């Protein structure tokens, strides 16, 4: 359908992994389905265990529950459609569906960046100002910090998505990605997008780079405090409480920064897909595993939950 000199696009086609053979796509489907199920089960377990166990009612585990909710939402936005493109070749997505997917991708992504910064602040207060920790990180303050992290996703998602889909699309409707991310969709626009790209860069700096700098600053102070501790056991415990969060941050930000801050000349669609898989599919699966394996309190709570469930006195 034509409107003036523009073609009104009613749906997009996700190129996804269509260049691969059907056998390889089937293998990818099984791999990603397994990762998806592990992600859901792992994050639901983290939510249930940290909610039910009285020993895990500290602010750190309150924020961890919020992170698990974000990871579940992040996965639900991206993975089911990607699985459909692999197994039944359902590559079409309506304009409304594409906009909805993009909106919640921005929402959960921005909220996670801010929540990871909030979790770093929590560790900073716990290690650098332990005597005032119960006062600073009280129930009300934790609720406000979590709500602010969640709310931060709304403005960036609303502005970015509304602006992109207010542009005219000229007819080509093949999105060279496995989900509706901003760069491959904006490439289909037949209008000047320079102002939007400037705004998008500003938003990326605010919601990816700025929280990362806050995390970096928090850990500089944390490490400085830890190295001044006289007790080796105290140093070990302090490192232990931070190691899980630091590893999660490293995984998330390394791929996100490589994806959105690399020069365009070196940012091919295929390499972007691989990097996107890291923070949209792999990292949400690894987070509950990291917190379960590297945190003795979570491991102990899981053992208690298994004992209660199975009726065993000892594992």
CSV table of C-alpha atoms in Angstrom, one decimal:
chain,number,residue,atom,x,y,z
A,1,UNK,CA,0.0,0.0,0.0
A,2,UNK,CA,1.4,3.4,-1.0
A,3,UNK,CA,1.2,6.7,0.9
A,4,UNK,CA,2.6,9.5,-1.3
A,5,UNK,CA,6.1,8.2,-2.2
A,6,UNK,CA,6.3,5.9,0.8
A,7,UNK,CA,5.3,2.3,1.2
A,8,UNK,CA,3.2,1.6,4.3
A,9,UNK,CA,4.8,-1.4,5.9
A,10,UNK,CA,2.4,-3.6,7.9
A,11,UNK,CA,4.9,-6.2,9.0
A,12,UNK,CA,8.6,-6.9,9.3
A,13,UNK,CA,10.6,-10.0,8.5
A,14,UNK,CA,13.2,-11.1,11.1
A,15,UNK,CA,16.2,-12.4,9.1
A,16,UNK,CA,17.4,-14.1,12.3
A,17,UNK,CA,19.6,-17.1,11.4
A,18,UNK,CA,18.0,-17.8,8.1
A,19,UNK,CA,21.5,-18.0,6.4
A,20,UNK,CA,22.2,-21.2,8.3
A,21,UNK,CA,21.2,-24.7,7.2
A,22,UNK,CA,17.9,-26.2,8.5
A,23,UNK,CA,19.9,-28.8,10.4
A,24,UNK,CA,22.0,-26.2,12.2
A,25,UNK,CA,18.9,-24.1,12.9
A,26,UNK,CA,17.3,-27.2,14.5
A,27,UNK,CA,20.4,-27.6,16.7
A,28,UNK,CA,20.3,-23.9,17.7
A,29,UNK,CA,16.6,-24.3,18.6
A,30,UNK,CA,17.4,-27.2,21.0
A,31,UNK,CA,20.3,-25.2,22.5
A,32,UNK,CA,18.4,-22.0,22.9
A,33,UNK,CA,15.3,-23.8,24.2
A,34,UNK,CA,17.5,-25.6,26.9
A,35,UNK,CA,19.1,-22.3,27.9
A,36,UNK,CA,15.6,-20.6,28.0
A,37,UNK,CA,14.2,-23.3,30.3
A,38,UNK,CA,17.3,-23.2,32.5
A,39,UNK,CA,17.0,-19.4,32.7
A,40,UNK,CA,13.4,-19.5,33.8
A,41,UNK,CA,13.8,-22.3,36.3
A,42,UNK,CA,17.0,-20.8,37.8
A,43,UNK,CA,15.6,-17.3,38.2
A,44,UNK,CA,12.3,-18.6,39.6
A,45,UNK,CA,14.2,-20.7,42.1
A,46,UNK,CA,16.2,-17.6,43.1
A,47,UNK,CA,13.0,-15.7,43.6
A,48,UNK,CA,11.3,-18.4,45.6
A,49,UNK,CA,14.3,-19.3,47.8
A,50,UNK,CA,15.2,-15.7,48.7
A,51,UNK,CA,11.6,-14.9,49.4
A,52,UNK,CA,10.9,-18.0,51.6
A,53,UNK,CA,14.2,-18.3,53.5
A,54,UNK,CA,14.4,-16.1,56.6
A,55,UNK,CA,18.2,-16.0,56.3
A,56,UNK,CA,18.0,-14.3,52.9
A,57,UNK,CA,16.0,-11.2,53.8
A,58,UNK,CA,18.8,-8.7,53.6
A,59,UNK,CA,18.8,-5.8,51.0
A,60,UNK,CA,21.3,-7.8,48.8
A,61,UNK,CA,18.9,-10.6,48.2
A,62,UNK,CA,16.0,-8.2,47.8
A,63,UNK,CA,17.8,-6.6,44.9
A,64,UNK,CA,18.7,-10.1,43.6
A,65,UNK,CA,15.0,-11.0,43.5
A,66,UNK,CA,14.4,-7.9,41.4
A,67,UNK,CA,17.3,-8.8,39.1
A,68,UNK,CA,15.7,-12.3,38.6
A,69,UNK,CA,12.3,-10.7,37.7
A,70,UNK,CA,14.1,-8.5,35.2
A,71,UNK,CA,16.0,-11.4,33.6
A,72,UNK,CA,12.7,-13.4,33.2
A,73,UNK,CA,11.0,-10.5,31.5
A,74,UNK,CA,14.1,-9.8,29.3
A,75,UNK,CA,14.0,-13.4,28.2
A,76,UNK,CA,10.3,-13.5,27.6
A,77,UNK,CA,10.5,-10.5,25.3
A,78,UNK,CA,13.3,-12.0,23.1
A,79,UNK,CA,13.6,-15.8,23.2
A,80,UNK,CA,10.1,-17.2,22.3
A,81,UNK,CA,10.0,-15.3,19.0
A,82,UNK,CA,13.5,-16.3,18.2
A,83,UNK,CA,12.7,-20.0,18.9
A,84,UNK,CA,9.7,-19.6,16.5
A,85,UNK,CA,12.0,-18.3,13.7
A,86,UNK,CA,14.2,-21.3,14.2
A,87,UNK,CA,11.8,-24.2,14.4
A,88,UNK,CA,8.7,-23.2,12.3
A,89,UNK,CA,10.3,-20.4,10.3
A,90,UNK,CA,7.8,-17.9,11.7
A,91,UNK,CA,9.9,-14.9,10.7
A,92,UNK,CA,7.2,-12.3,10.3
A,93,UNK,CA,6.3,-9.8,13.0
A,94,UNK,CA,3.7,-7.1,12.8
A,95,UNK,CA,4.7,-3.5,13.2
A,96,UNK,CA,2.8,-3.4,16.5
A,97,UNK,CA,4.6,-6.6,17.6
A,98,UNK,CA,7.9,-5.2,16.6
A,99,UNK,CA,7.3,-1.9,18.5
A,100,UNK,CA,6.1,-3.9,21.5
A,101,UNK,CA,9.2,-6.1,21.5
A,102,UNK,CA,11.5,-3.1,21.1
A,103,UNK,CA,9.7,-1.2,23.9
A,104,UNK,CA,10.1,-3.9,26.5
A,105,UNK,CA,13.7,-4.6,25.3
A,106,UNK,CA,14.6,-1.0,26.1
A,107,UNK,CA,12.6,-1.1,29.3
A,108,UNK,CA,14.1,-4.2,30.8
A,109,UNK,CA,17.6,-3.3,29.5
A,110,UNK,CA,17.7,0.2,31.0
A,111,UNK,CA,16.1,-1.0,34.2
A,112,UNK,CA,18.8,-3.8,34.6
A,113,UNK,CA,21.6,-1.3,34.0
A,114,UNK,CA,20.2,0.9,36.8
A,115,UNK,CA,19.5,-2.1,39.1
A,116,UNK,CA,23.1,-3.4,38.7
A,117,UNK,CA,24.3,0.1,39.8
A,118,UNK,CA,22.0,0.0,42.8
A,119,UNK,CA,23.3,-3.4,43.8
A,120,UNK,CA,26.9,-2.0,43.6
A,121,UNK,CA,25.8,0.9,45.8
A,122,UNK,CA,24.4,-1.7,48.3
A,123,UNK,CA,27.7,-3.5,48.4
A,124,UNK,CA,29.6,-0.2,48.8
A,125,UNK,CA,27.6,0.8,51.8
A,126,UNK,CA,27.8,-2.7,53.3
A,127,UNK,CA,31.6,-2.8,53.1
A,128,UNK,CA,32.6,0.9,53.3
A,129,UNK,CA,30.1,2.0,55.9
A,130,UNK,CA,29.0,-1.2,57.7
A,131,UNK,CA,27.9,0.5,61.0
A,132,UNK,CA,25.3,2.7,59.2
A,133,UNK,CA,24.3,0.0,56.7
A,134,UNK,CA,21.0,-0.9,58.5
A,135,UNK,CA,20.0,2.7,58.6
A,136,UNK,CA,21.0,3.7,55.0
A,137,UNK,CA,19.7,0.5,53.4
A,138,UNK,CA,16.4,0.3,55.3
A,139,UNK,CA,13.3,-1.3,53.9
A,140,UNK,CA,11.9,2.0,52.6
A,141,UNK,CA,15.2,3.0,51.0
A,142,UNK,CA,15.6,-0.3,49.3
A,143,UNK,CA,12.0,-0.1,48.0
A,144,UNK,CA,12.6,3.4,46.6
A,145,UNK,CA,15.9,2.3,44.9
A,146,UNK,CA,14.3,-0.7,43.3
A,147,UNK,CA,11.3,1.3,42.2
A,148,UNK,CA,13.6,4.0,40.7
A,149,UNK,CA,15.6,1.3,38.8
A,150,UNK,CA,12.4,-0.2,37.3
A,151,UNK,CA,11.0,3.3,36.5
A,152,UNK,CA,14.1,4.3,34.7
A,153,UNK,CA,13.2,1.9,31.9
A,154,UNK,CA,10.0,3.8,31.0
A,155,UNK,CA,11.3,7.1,29.7
A,156,UNK,CA,14.0,5.6,27.5
A,157,UNK,CA,11.6,2.9,26.2
A,158,UNK,CA,8.8,5.4,25.5
A,159,UNK,CA,10.9,8.0,23.8
A,160,UNK,CA,13.0,5.6,21.7
A,161,UNK,CA,10.2,3.4,20.5
A,162,UNK,CA,7.7,6.2,19.8
A,163,UNK,CA,10.3,8.2,17.9
A,164,UNK,CA,11.5,5.2,15.8
A,165,UNK,CA,8.0,4.2,14.7
A,166,UNK,CA,7.0,7.7,13.9
A,167,UNK,CA,9.4,7.6,10.9
A,168,UNK,CA,8.2,6.4,7.5
A,169,UNK,CA,9.4,3.0,6.3
A,170,UNK,CA,10.1,2.9,2.5
A,171,UNK,CA,9.2,-0.7,1.7
A,172,UNK,CA,12.2,-2.9,2.6
A,173,UNK,CA,11.0,-4.7,5.7
A,174,UNK,CA,13.8,-7.3,6.4
A,175,UNK,CA,15.2,-6.7,9.9
A,176,UNK,CA,18.7,-8.2,9.9
A,177,UNK,CA,18.5,-9.5,13.5
A,178,UNK,CA,16.7,-12.1,15.6
A,179,UNK,CA,14.7,-9.4,17.4
A,180,UNK,CA,13.5,-5.8,16.8
A,181,UNK,CA,16.6,-3.9,18.0
A,182,UNK,CA,16.9,-0.2,17.2
A,183,UNK,CA,19.8,-0.1,14.7
A,184,UNK,CA,18.5,-2.8,12.2
A,185,UNK,CA,15.0,-1.2,12.3
A,186,UNK,CA,16.2,2.3,11.9
A,187,UNK,CA,18.2,1.2,8.9
A,188,UNK,CA,14.8,0.6,7.1
A,189,UNK,CA,13.6,4.2,7.6
A,190,UNK,CA,13.5,6.5,4.6
A,191,UNK,CA,14.0,9.8,6.4
A,192,UNK,CA,16.8,11.8,8.1
A,193,UNK,CA,17.5,10.0,11.4
A,194,UNK,CA,20.5,12.0,12.4
A,195,UNK,CA,18.7,13.8,15.3
A,196,UNK,CA,17.3,10.5,16.5
A,197,UNK,CA,20.8,8.9,16.4
A,198,UNK,CA,22.1,11.7,18.5
A,199,UNK,CA,19.4,11.2,21.0
A,200,UNK,CA,19.9,7.4,21.0
A,201,UNK,CA,23.6,7.9,21.7
A,202,UNK,CA,22.8,10.2,24.6
A,203,UNK,CA,20.3,7.7,26.0
A,204,UNK,CA,22.9,4.9,25.6
A,205,UNK,CA,25.5,6.9,27.5
A,206,UNK,CA,23.0,7.8,30.3
A,207,UNK,CA,21.5,4.3,30.7
A,208,UNK,CA,24.5,2.1,29.9
A,209,UNK,CA,27.8,4.1,30.4
A,210,UNK,CA,26.7,6.3,33.3
A,211,UNK,CA,25.5,3.3,35.5
A,212,UNK,CA,28.7,1.5,34.6
A,213,UNK,CA,30.8,4.4,35.8
A,214,UNK,CA,28.8,4.4,39.0
A,215,UNK,CA,29.5,0.7,39.5
A,216,UNK,CA,33.2,1.3,38.6
A,217,UNK,CA,33.5,4.1,41.2
A,218,UNK,CA,31.7,2.0,43.8
A,219,UNK,CA,34.2,-0.9,43.3
A,220,UNK,CA,37.2,1.4,43.4
A,221,UNK,CA,36.1,2.5,46.9
A,222,UNK,CA,35.2,-1.1,47.9
A,223,UNK,CA,38.6,-2.5,46.8
A,224,UNK,CA,40.4,0.4,48.6
A,225,UNK,CA,38.5,-0.5,51.8
A,226,UNK,CA,39.1,-4.2,51.5
A,227,UNK,CA,42.9,-3.8,51.0
A,228,UNK,CA,43.0,-1.7,54.2
A,229,UNK,CA,41.4,-4.4,56.2
A,230,UNK,CA,43.9,-6.0,58.7
A,231,UNK,CA,42.2,-9.4,58.8
A,232,UNK,CA,42.7,-11.9,56.0
A,233,UNK,CA,39.4,-13.5,56.9
A,234,UNK,CA,37.6,-10.1,56.7
A,235,UNK,CA,39.1,-9.6,53.2
A,236,UNK,CA,37.9,-13.0,52.1
A,237,UNK,CA,34.4,-12.4,53.3
A,238,UNK,CA,34.2,-9.0,51.7
A,239,UNK,CA,35.5,-10.3,48.4
A,240,UNK,CA,33.0,-13.1,48.6
A,241,UNK,CA,30.0,-10.8,49.0
A,242,UNK,CA,31.0,-8.8,45.9
A,243,UNK,CA,32.4,-11.5,43.6
A,244,UNK,CA,29.0,-12.7,42.3
A,245,UNK,CA,27.7,-9.2,41.5
A,246,UNK,CA,31.1,-8.2,39.9
A,247,UNK,CA,31.0,-11.3,37.6
A,248,UNK,CA,27.4,-10.6,36.6
A,249,UNK,CA,28.3,-6.9,35.8
A,250,UNK,CA,31.4,-7.9,33.8
A,251,UNK,CA,29.4,-10.4,31.7
A,252,UNK,CA,26.5,-7.9,31.0
A,253,UNK,CA,28.5,-4.8,30.4
A,254,UNK,CA,31.3,-6.3,28.4
A,255,UNK,CA,28.9,-7.5,25.7
A,256,UNK,CA,26.6,-4.5,25.9
A,257,UNK,CA,29.4,-2.0,25.5
A,258,UNK,CA,31.0,-4.0,22.7
A,259,UNK,CA,27.6,-4.0,20.9
A,260,UNK,CA,26.6,-0.4,21.2
A,261,UNK,CA,29.9,1.5,21.4
A,262,UNK,CA,32.0,-0.2,18.7
A,263,UNK,CA,32.7,1.8,15.5
A,264,UNK,CA,30.1,1.1,12.8
A,265,UNK,CA,32.7,-0.1,10.4
A,266,UNK,CA,33.6,-3.0,12.6
A,267,UNK,CA,30.1,-3.7,13.7
A,268,UNK,CA,28.8,-6.2,11.2
A,269,UNK,CA,25.2,-7.6,11.6
A,270,UNK,CA,26.5,-11.1,12.2
A,271,UNK,CA,28.9,-10.1,14.9
A,272,UNK,CA,26.2,-8.0,16.5
A,273,UNK,CA,23.9,-11.0,16.6
A,274,UNK,CA,26.5,-13.0,18.4
A,275,UNK,CA,27.1,-10.3,20.9
A,276,UNK,CA,23.4,-9.8,21.4
A,277,UNK,CA,23.0,-13.5,22.1
A,278,UNK,CA,25.5,-13.1,25.0
A,279,UNK,CA,23.5,-10.5,27.0
A,280,UNK,CA,20.0,-11.5,25.9
A,281,UNK,CA,20.2,-15.3,26.2
A,282,UNK,CA,23.4,-16.5,27.9
A,283,UNK,CA,23.9,-13.9,30.7
A,284,UNK,CA,20.3,-14.3,32.1
A,285,UNK,CA,21.0,-18.0,32.3
A,286,UNK,CA,24.3,-17.5,34.0
A,287,UNK,CA,23.2,-15.1,36.7
A,288,UNK,CA,21.3,-17.5,38.9
A,289,UNK,CA,24.0,-20.1,38.4
A,290,UNK,CA,26.7,-17.6,39.5
A,291,UNK,CA,24.7,-16.5,42.5
A,292,UNK,CA,24.0,-20.1,43.5
A,293,UNK,CA,27.5,-21.5,43.0
A,294,UNK,CA,29.5,-18.5,44.4
A,295,UNK,CA,27.3,-17.6,47.3
A,296,UNK,CA,27.4,-19.8,50.4
A,297,UNK,CA,24.2,-18.4,51.8
A,298,UNK,CA,22.2,-19.1,48.7
A,299,UNK,CA,23.6,-22.6,48.5
A,300,UNK,CA,22.7,-23.2,52.1
A,301,UNK,CA,19.2,-21.9,51.5
A,302,UNK,CA,18.8,-24.2,48.5
A,303,UNK,CA,19.8,-27.2,50.6
A,304,UNK,CA,17.3,-26.2,53.2
A,305,UNK,CA,14.6,-25.8,50.6
A,306,UNK,CA,15.4,-29.3,49.1
A,307,UNK,CA,15.3,-30.9,52.6
A,308,UNK,CA,11.9,-29.3,53.3
A,309,UNK,CA,10.6,-30.3,49.9
A,310,UNK,CA,11.8,-33.9,50.0
A,311,UNK,CA,11.4,-34.4,53.7
A,312,UNK,CA,15.0,-35.4,54.2
A,313,UNK,CA,16.9,-34.6,57.4
A,314,UNK,CA,20.3,-34.7,55.6
A,315,UNK,CA,21.4,-34.4,52.0
